[in-house]
Amino acid sequence: MVPEQVAQIGPPGLELQSTNGVVKVTVSPPEANQRKKMWINDLSFKYNLVFWENSSHAQLQSKKIFPFDTIDDLAPDSTYCFKVQANLPSEGKQGFFSPTRCVKTAQKVNDLLCATNLSVLALNMKFHLLWSGQENQDVNYNVQYLIGYLKDLNDDYSDKWLSVPRCENITSTWCNFSSIITTTGFYYLRVQAREGHNKSCFSREVKVDPLKTNGIGPPGVRLDLSDTLLHILISPPGGDEDEVMRDHYDLSYRILYWKNSSDMKEEVKQKEVKQTIATVPDVSPSSLYCVQVQAFSEPYNKSSAYSQQQCIHTPAGTPSALIIAGIFMGALLVVLLVGAPLVFVFYQAYNKIKYVFFPSCQPPLNIEGFGAQPFSSPYLSAAAEEAVENCCVIDSMITEEGNQIVFTGYKHSTQSSRDSGNYSNDDNTSGSKGSKETLEKEIV
């Protein structure tokens, strides 16, 4: 046996109090008076109240209530019977009903001083409480609020009400209570009316669940054009700085757009986006396009009104051939302006490099007139000495007498394989004379 599974929830306690046409109900947990408890956490119980008018035409009514609650809208001077049941929704358990208790309602006194017709107007997380008051009376109002979870406790919360800042002792019949609102709970509000120092009256309570009570306002819209595209720029309801509207509602946007002309309005087209930027392609030139946008939240099943109509006129179209020709001519002009100087610079640099490192003619390796020192250039790499030819020029004259050959002159020169010119070498004079005598002997 598992006690938690077989245990049943007993009947809770029930107390009733009738005052000024309403019945105040006080419920105590099923095990409130027991030392040992099956369910330690009494706050997990949820209470279901069943009541009916004790007459021949009784109709049962059911209501989820808090441990301390009020039942209104009852007929005056009538007897009503009540019974309450404790449930555990998390475990799927339903308890037994309490014994039936009956009470007679009192006559409700309609105090003209009390604020009536309380309503909450909320848009883009800006909350206002409105009510009706009696005119031509010196009445001050004090708006009070109660944090919702306090009603779930098994304690009396009558002294837990707080005043809304800047809504104390006011004469107007509205109050901005946005300053107390967060998204992590719910609230109850009421209005206390005062006349003089002694007389006061509390209004009925209204419940405010911020994310459910709040309404979504229309978004902001701005249009822009680029080429054949229409850009739709959307501002979330409440503005870009309103993080609650943007983050908690998971907003989407429904866009209506159409081409508007003087004689007719074309078919309205629709698209839905999650982003705050949308694009309509292939818009016609010289046309008027109009746009309206609606914000909606699927998780909360809420939607805003459509934004005001925004229109933009597309510019006249430009022939594609002219566009292509203009692009080509512009590119050609850029090439000429940028390419021509570059080509000139590279050409000049090429000539300089060629002149220094690759000259068209090579100078002799040994040039006289420079102190018999070899000529060298720091820009020329060392190379092996070229082969040199030794040449002899013999001037002869043949006489008729005895057919004797007479040498009249002798020159000895050296010639490079590259240089076709002759130049004299005085250092070889002695050698030349010996060679002359030897040659004469050989001829003789």
C-alpha positions as a printed Julia matrix, in Angstrom:
444×3 Matrix{Float64}:
   0.0    0.0      0.0
   1.23   3.48    -0.97
  -0.5    6.0      1.34
  -0.17   8.92    -1.07
  -2.0    6.97    -3.76
  -4.89   5.59    -1.71
  -5.4    8.6      0.56
  -8.46  10.73    -0.16
  -8.88  14.44     0.42
 -11.27  15.25     3.2
 -13.72  18.16     3.29
 -12.29  21.63     3.97
 -13.68  24.06     6.51
 -16.15  26.75     5.4
 -17.26  30.01     7.05
 -19.7   32.57     5.62
 -20.4   36.23     6.4
 -23.12  38.31     4.73
 -22.6   42.07     4.51
 -23.95  44.82     2.26
 -25.35  42.43    -0.36
 -22.22  40.25    -0.63
 -21.08  37.06     1.08
 -17.53  36.75     2.37
 -16.2   33.2      2.23
 -13.36  31.82     4.38
 -12.0   28.35     3.58
  -9.57  26.37     5.76
  -7.49  23.4      4.43
  -8.8   19.86     4.95
  -6.11  19.01     7.51
  -5.97  22.42     9.22
  -6.66  21.01    12.71
  -4.61  17.81    12.46
  -1.18  17.3     14.0
  -0.14  14.73    11.39
  -0.83  15.62     7.79
  -0.83  13.67     4.57
  -0.29  16.84     2.51
   2.2   19.15     4.17
   1.86  22.0      1.69
  -1.6   23.44     2.18
  -0.99  26.01    -0.59
  -1.18  23.29    -3.23
  -4.94  22.93    -2.69
  -7.34  24.58    -5.1
 -10.91  25.24    -3.99
 -14.12  24.83    -5.91
 -17.2   26.54    -4.46
 -20.7   25.42    -5.39
 -23.64  27.64    -4.35
 -27.3   28.1     -5.17
 -30.31  30.06    -4.06
 -32.45  28.1     -1.65
 -35.69  28.15    -3.6
 -37.8   25.91    -5.76
 -36.0   27.15    -8.87
 -32.48  26.59    -7.62
 -29.66  26.56   -10.15
 -26.22  25.38    -9.14
 -23.34  27.76    -9.73
 -19.64  26.91    -9.49
 -16.64  29.17    -8.96
 -12.93  28.78    -8.32
 -12.18  30.73    -5.15
  -9.26  31.66    -2.9
  -9.13  30.79     0.81
 -10.45  34.31     1.47
 -12.9   35.47    -1.17
 -16.09  37.41    -1.8
 -19.23  36.34    -3.66
 -21.24  39.21    -5.08
 -24.04  39.64    -7.61
 -26.42  37.87    -5.25
 -30.06  38.73    -4.91
 -30.77  40.76    -1.74
 -32.85  39.34     1.09
 -32.41  35.81    -0.25
 -31.01  32.65     1.23
 -28.04  31.04    -0.46
 -26.41  27.74     0.33
 -22.7   26.94    -0.15
 -20.37  23.95    -0.12
 -16.7   23.79    -1.02
 -14.35  21.12    -2.3
 -10.51  20.9     -2.08
  -8.66  19.53    -5.11
  -5.08  18.68    -6.05
  -4.8   19.27    -9.83
  -1.14  18.2     -9.88
  -2.1   14.73    -8.61
  -5.49  14.54   -10.3
  -7.31  14.18    -6.97
 -10.7   15.63    -5.99
 -11.76  15.81    -2.36
 -15.03  15.52    -0.55
 -17.36  18.5     -0.28
 -17.77  20.28     2.99
 -21.1   20.24     4.76
 -23.6   22.63     3.22
 -23.96  26.01     4.89
 -26.61  28.6      4.15
 -26.78  32.35     4.77
 -29.26  35.12     4.03
 -27.98  38.04     2.01
 -28.44  41.58     3.31
 -29.92  44.5      1.47
 -27.25  46.25    -0.56
 -26.91  49.93     0.13
 -26.19  51.9     -3.02
 -23.71  54.46    -1.81
 -23.46  57.22    -4.39
 -19.98  57.97    -3.11
 -18.49  54.68    -4.33
 -16.58  54.48    -7.6
 -18.36  52.3    -10.13
 -17.8   50.79   -13.55
 -14.11  50.08   -13.04
 -12.26  49.17   -16.23
  -8.66  48.78   -17.28
  -7.32  50.28   -20.48
  -3.91  48.86   -21.4
  -1.98  49.41   -24.62
   1.69  48.64   -25.24
   2.23  48.0    -21.49
   0.79  51.4    -20.5
  -1.96  50.68   -17.94
  -4.78  53.01   -16.94
  -7.63  52.38   -14.49
 -10.89  54.19   -15.28
 -14.01  54.52   -13.15
 -17.19  56.48   -12.81
 -17.78  58.91    -9.96
 -20.48  61.26    -8.86
 -20.25  64.78   -10.19
 -20.57  67.94    -8.16
 -19.17  66.3     -5.07
 -15.99  67.03    -3.17
 -14.63  63.5     -3.43
 -11.03  62.31    -3.35
  -9.94  58.93    -4.64
  -7.21  56.61    -3.53
  -6.28  53.72    -5.85
  -4.98  50.58    -4.15
  -3.46  47.35    -5.45
  -2.81  43.88    -4.11
  -0.2   41.46    -5.43
  -2.1   38.44    -6.69
  -0.23  35.63    -4.96
  -1.28  36.94    -1.53
  -4.78  35.66    -2.21
  -3.42  32.13    -2.58
  -2.2   32.16     1.0
  -4.3   30.91     3.87
  -4.02  34.27     5.6
  -6.22  37.32     5.68
  -4.87  39.8      3.13
  -7.12  42.72     4.02
  -4.19  44.7      5.42
  -1.87  43.94     2.49
  -3.33  46.49     0.08
  -0.93  49.22    -1.09
  -1.53  52.63    -2.63
  -0.56  53.25    -6.26
   2.08  56.02    -6.51
   0.74  59.35    -7.8
  -2.84  58.04    -7.44
  -3.45  59.1     -3.83
  -6.04  61.71    -2.92
  -6.78  62.57    -6.54
  -9.96  64.12    -7.89
  -9.74  62.71   -11.41
 -11.47  59.46   -12.32
  -8.49  57.74   -13.87
  -5.09  56.51   -12.72
  -1.92  55.48   -14.55
  -0.63  52.44   -12.64
   2.04  51.34   -15.15
   4.76  51.91   -12.55
   3.68  48.92   -10.42
   3.32  46.45   -13.3
   5.71  43.6    -13.98
   5.28  40.57   -16.22
   5.83  37.99   -13.46
   2.46  38.03   -11.71
  -1.03  39.44   -11.56
  -2.69  42.18    -9.53
  -5.97  43.29    -8.02
  -7.03  46.94    -7.96
  -9.75  48.83    -6.17
 -10.7   52.47    -5.61
 -11.42  54.02    -2.24
 -13.61  57.11    -2.37
 -13.5   59.62     0.45
 -15.75  62.54     1.3
 -14.49  64.61     4.16
 -12.66  62.74     6.93
 -15.18  60.16     8.05
 -17.05  58.72     5.09
 -15.4   56.29     2.65
 -16.37  53.5      0.3
 -14.43  50.77    -1.51
 -15.26  49.81    -5.08
 -15.33  46.33    -6.46
 -11.99  44.72    -7.31
 -10.68  44.22   -10.8
  -8.05  41.65   -11.72
  -5.13  42.58   -13.98
  -2.97  39.92   -15.61
  -0.51  42.2    -17.44
   0.36  40.13   -20.52
  -3.25  39.02   -20.99
  -4.89  42.34   -20.19
  -2.5   44.41   -22.28
  -3.41  45.28   -25.86
  -1.05  45.45   -28.82
  -0.93  48.78   -30.61
  -0.25  49.3    -34.33
   3.41  49.21   -35.37
   5.3   52.07   -36.97
   6.04  51.87   -40.72
   8.63  53.57   -42.93
   9.18  52.98   -46.67
  12.32  53.13   -48.76
  13.29  52.35   -52.38
  16.36  50.89   -54.09
  16.34  49.95   -57.77
  13.22  47.81   -58.24
  12.84  46.9    -54.54
  10.43  48.39   -52.02
  11.81  48.16   -48.47
   9.33  48.15   -45.57
  10.9   49.12   -42.23
   8.75  48.24   -39.19
   8.99  49.62   -35.65
   7.53  47.27   -32.98
   4.48  48.5    -31.03
   5.61  50.72   -28.22
   8.84  51.64   -30.02
  12.18  49.92   -30.4
  13.02  50.53   -26.73
   9.97  48.59   -25.46
  11.58  45.25   -24.64
   8.42  43.77   -23.09
   6.45  44.07   -26.3
   9.32  42.74   -28.39
  10.47  39.87   -26.16
   7.36  38.55   -24.38
   4.82  38.55   -27.18
   6.91  36.91   -29.94
   5.48  39.35   -32.46
   4.9   38.71   -36.13
   3.78  41.21   -38.77
   1.08  41.02   -41.42
   1.79  43.36   -44.34
  -0.77  44.6    -46.85
   0.58  46.36   -49.96
  -0.88  47.43   -53.28
  -0.24  49.7    -56.25
  -2.53  52.67   -56.1
  -3.54  54.61   -59.18
  -5.91  57.48   -59.76
  -8.47  55.42   -61.64
  -8.32  52.09   -59.83
  -6.84  50.22   -56.88
  -5.12  46.98   -57.72
  -5.55  43.77   -55.76
  -4.2   43.98   -52.22
  -1.36  41.54   -51.61
  -0.38  40.15   -48.22
   2.75  38.71   -46.65
   3.72  37.76   -43.09
   7.18  38.18   -41.61
   8.89  37.75   -38.23
  11.55  40.35   -38.88
  11.09  44.09   -38.77
  12.34  44.47   -42.35
  10.46  43.24   -45.42
  11.08  43.65   -49.15
   8.66  43.77   -52.06
  10.46  42.94   -55.34
   9.81  44.07   -58.91
   7.93  47.29   -58.23
   6.85  49.2    -61.33
   8.42  52.57   -62.18
   6.42  55.78   -61.9
   3.86  54.13   -59.62
   2.37  54.84   -56.2
   2.65  51.96   -53.69
   0.82  51.94   -50.36
   1.43  49.78   -47.29
  -0.31  48.93   -44.01
   1.09  46.68   -41.29
  -0.53  44.77   -38.42
   1.31  43.22   -35.45
   0.04  39.97   -33.95
   1.03  37.43   -31.31
   0.08  33.81   -31.83
   0.93  32.63   -28.26
  -1.47  35.19   -26.75
  -3.94  35.24   -29.64
  -3.72  39.01   -29.85
  -3.45  41.37   -32.79
  -3.18  45.1    -33.24
  -5.06  47.47   -35.47
  -3.47  48.17   -38.84
  -1.03  51.03   -39.02
  -1.84  54.2    -40.9
  -1.5   53.92   -44.65
   1.98  54.83   -45.88
   2.64  55.48   -49.57
   5.71  56.09   -51.72
   6.11  57.02   -55.39
   8.63  55.02   -57.42
  10.89  57.02   -59.77
  10.67  56.87   -63.55
  12.38  53.88   -65.12
  15.67  54.14   -67.03
  16.12  52.07   -70.24
  18.36  49.12   -69.61
  20.45  49.77   -72.78
  21.35  53.24   -71.56
  22.23  51.86   -68.14
  24.55  49.26   -69.66
  26.16  51.82   -71.98
  26.66  54.22   -69.1
  28.29  51.53   -66.98
  30.58  50.51   -69.86
  31.67  54.07   -70.62
  32.27  54.76   -66.94
  34.39  51.61   -66.6
  36.35  52.51   -69.73
  37.01  56.01   -68.43
  38.25  54.61   -65.13
  40.6   52.23   -66.96
  42.02  55.06   -69.06
  42.49  57.4    -66.14
  44.08  54.78   -63.91
  45.73  52.41   -66.4
  47.54  54.89   -68.66
  49.7   56.43   -65.88
  50.53  52.97   -64.57
  51.65  51.75   -68.0
  53.86  54.83   -68.43
  55.48  54.34   -65.03
  56.16  50.65   -65.63
  57.6   51.4    -69.08
  60.01  54.0    -67.71
  61.08  51.65   -64.93
  61.68  48.87   -67.46
  63.96  51.09   -69.58
  66.0   52.13   -66.57
  66.49  48.55   -65.41
  67.42  47.39   -68.92
  69.9   50.22   -69.36
  71.68  49.47   -66.07
  71.66  45.7    -65.94
  71.43  44.77   -69.62
  73.29  47.39   -71.76
  73.25  47.03   -75.54
  77.1   47.07   -75.89
  79.78  45.8    -73.52
  82.82  48.06   -72.79
  86.35  46.57   -73.2
  87.75  44.83   -70.22
  90.97  46.9    -70.31
  90.83  50.49   -71.42
  94.12  52.43   -71.78
  94.32  55.96   -70.59
  93.05  55.11   -67.06
  96.47  54.48   -65.49
  96.69  50.97   -66.96
  94.04  49.93   -64.39
  91.31  47.55   -65.42
  87.97  49.27   -65.81
  85.2   47.77   -63.72
  81.67  48.8    -63.02
  79.85  48.02   -59.79
  76.73  47.26   -61.85
  78.43  44.59   -63.98
  79.05  41.1    -62.75
  82.52  39.64   -62.94
  83.14  37.63   -66.09
  85.99  35.59   -67.41
  88.51  37.45   -69.56
  87.72  37.18   -73.21
  90.06  35.46   -75.63
  92.4   37.91   -77.45
  93.81  37.46   -80.93
  97.35  38.51   -81.76
  97.64  40.01   -85.19
 100.65  41.14   -87.26
 100.5   43.56   -90.14
 103.43  43.31   -92.53
 104.04  45.99   -95.13
 106.23  44.71   -97.89
 107.5   46.03  -101.14
 108.85  43.93  -104.0
 111.5   45.56  -106.13
 112.33  44.7   -109.63
 115.93  44.31  -108.83
 116.71  40.72  -108.01
 113.2   40.19  -107.0
 114.14  41.08  -103.45
 111.5   41.6   -101.0
 112.02  44.47   -98.62
 110.07  44.83   -95.4
 109.23  48.43   -94.89
 107.12  48.26   -91.79
 105.82  45.97   -89.11
 103.02  46.43   -86.66
 101.8   44.08   -83.95
  98.34  44.46   -82.57
  95.96  42.59   -80.37
  92.3   42.26   -81.17
  89.47  41.03   -79.13
  87.13  38.54   -80.57
  84.4   41.13   -80.13
  86.28  44.31   -81.15
  87.12  44.59   -84.83
  89.4   47.62   -84.38
  93.23  47.47   -83.98
  95.25  49.27   -81.39
  99.05  49.34   -80.88
 100.91  47.84   -77.97
 104.29  49.44   -77.21
 105.2   46.77   -74.71
 105.7   44.25   -77.53
 108.27  46.29   -79.54
 111.23  44.13   -78.69
 109.3   41.02   -79.4
 108.29  42.47   -82.75
 111.87  43.08   -83.84
 112.83  39.48   -83.11
 109.86  38.25   -85.03
 110.86  40.47   -88.02
 114.37  39.05   -88.23
 113.12  35.51   -87.98
 110.61  36.11   -90.73
 113.25  37.63   -93.07
 115.47  34.64   -92.66
 112.65  32.25   -93.42
 111.82  34.14   -96.64
 115.41  34.29   -97.81
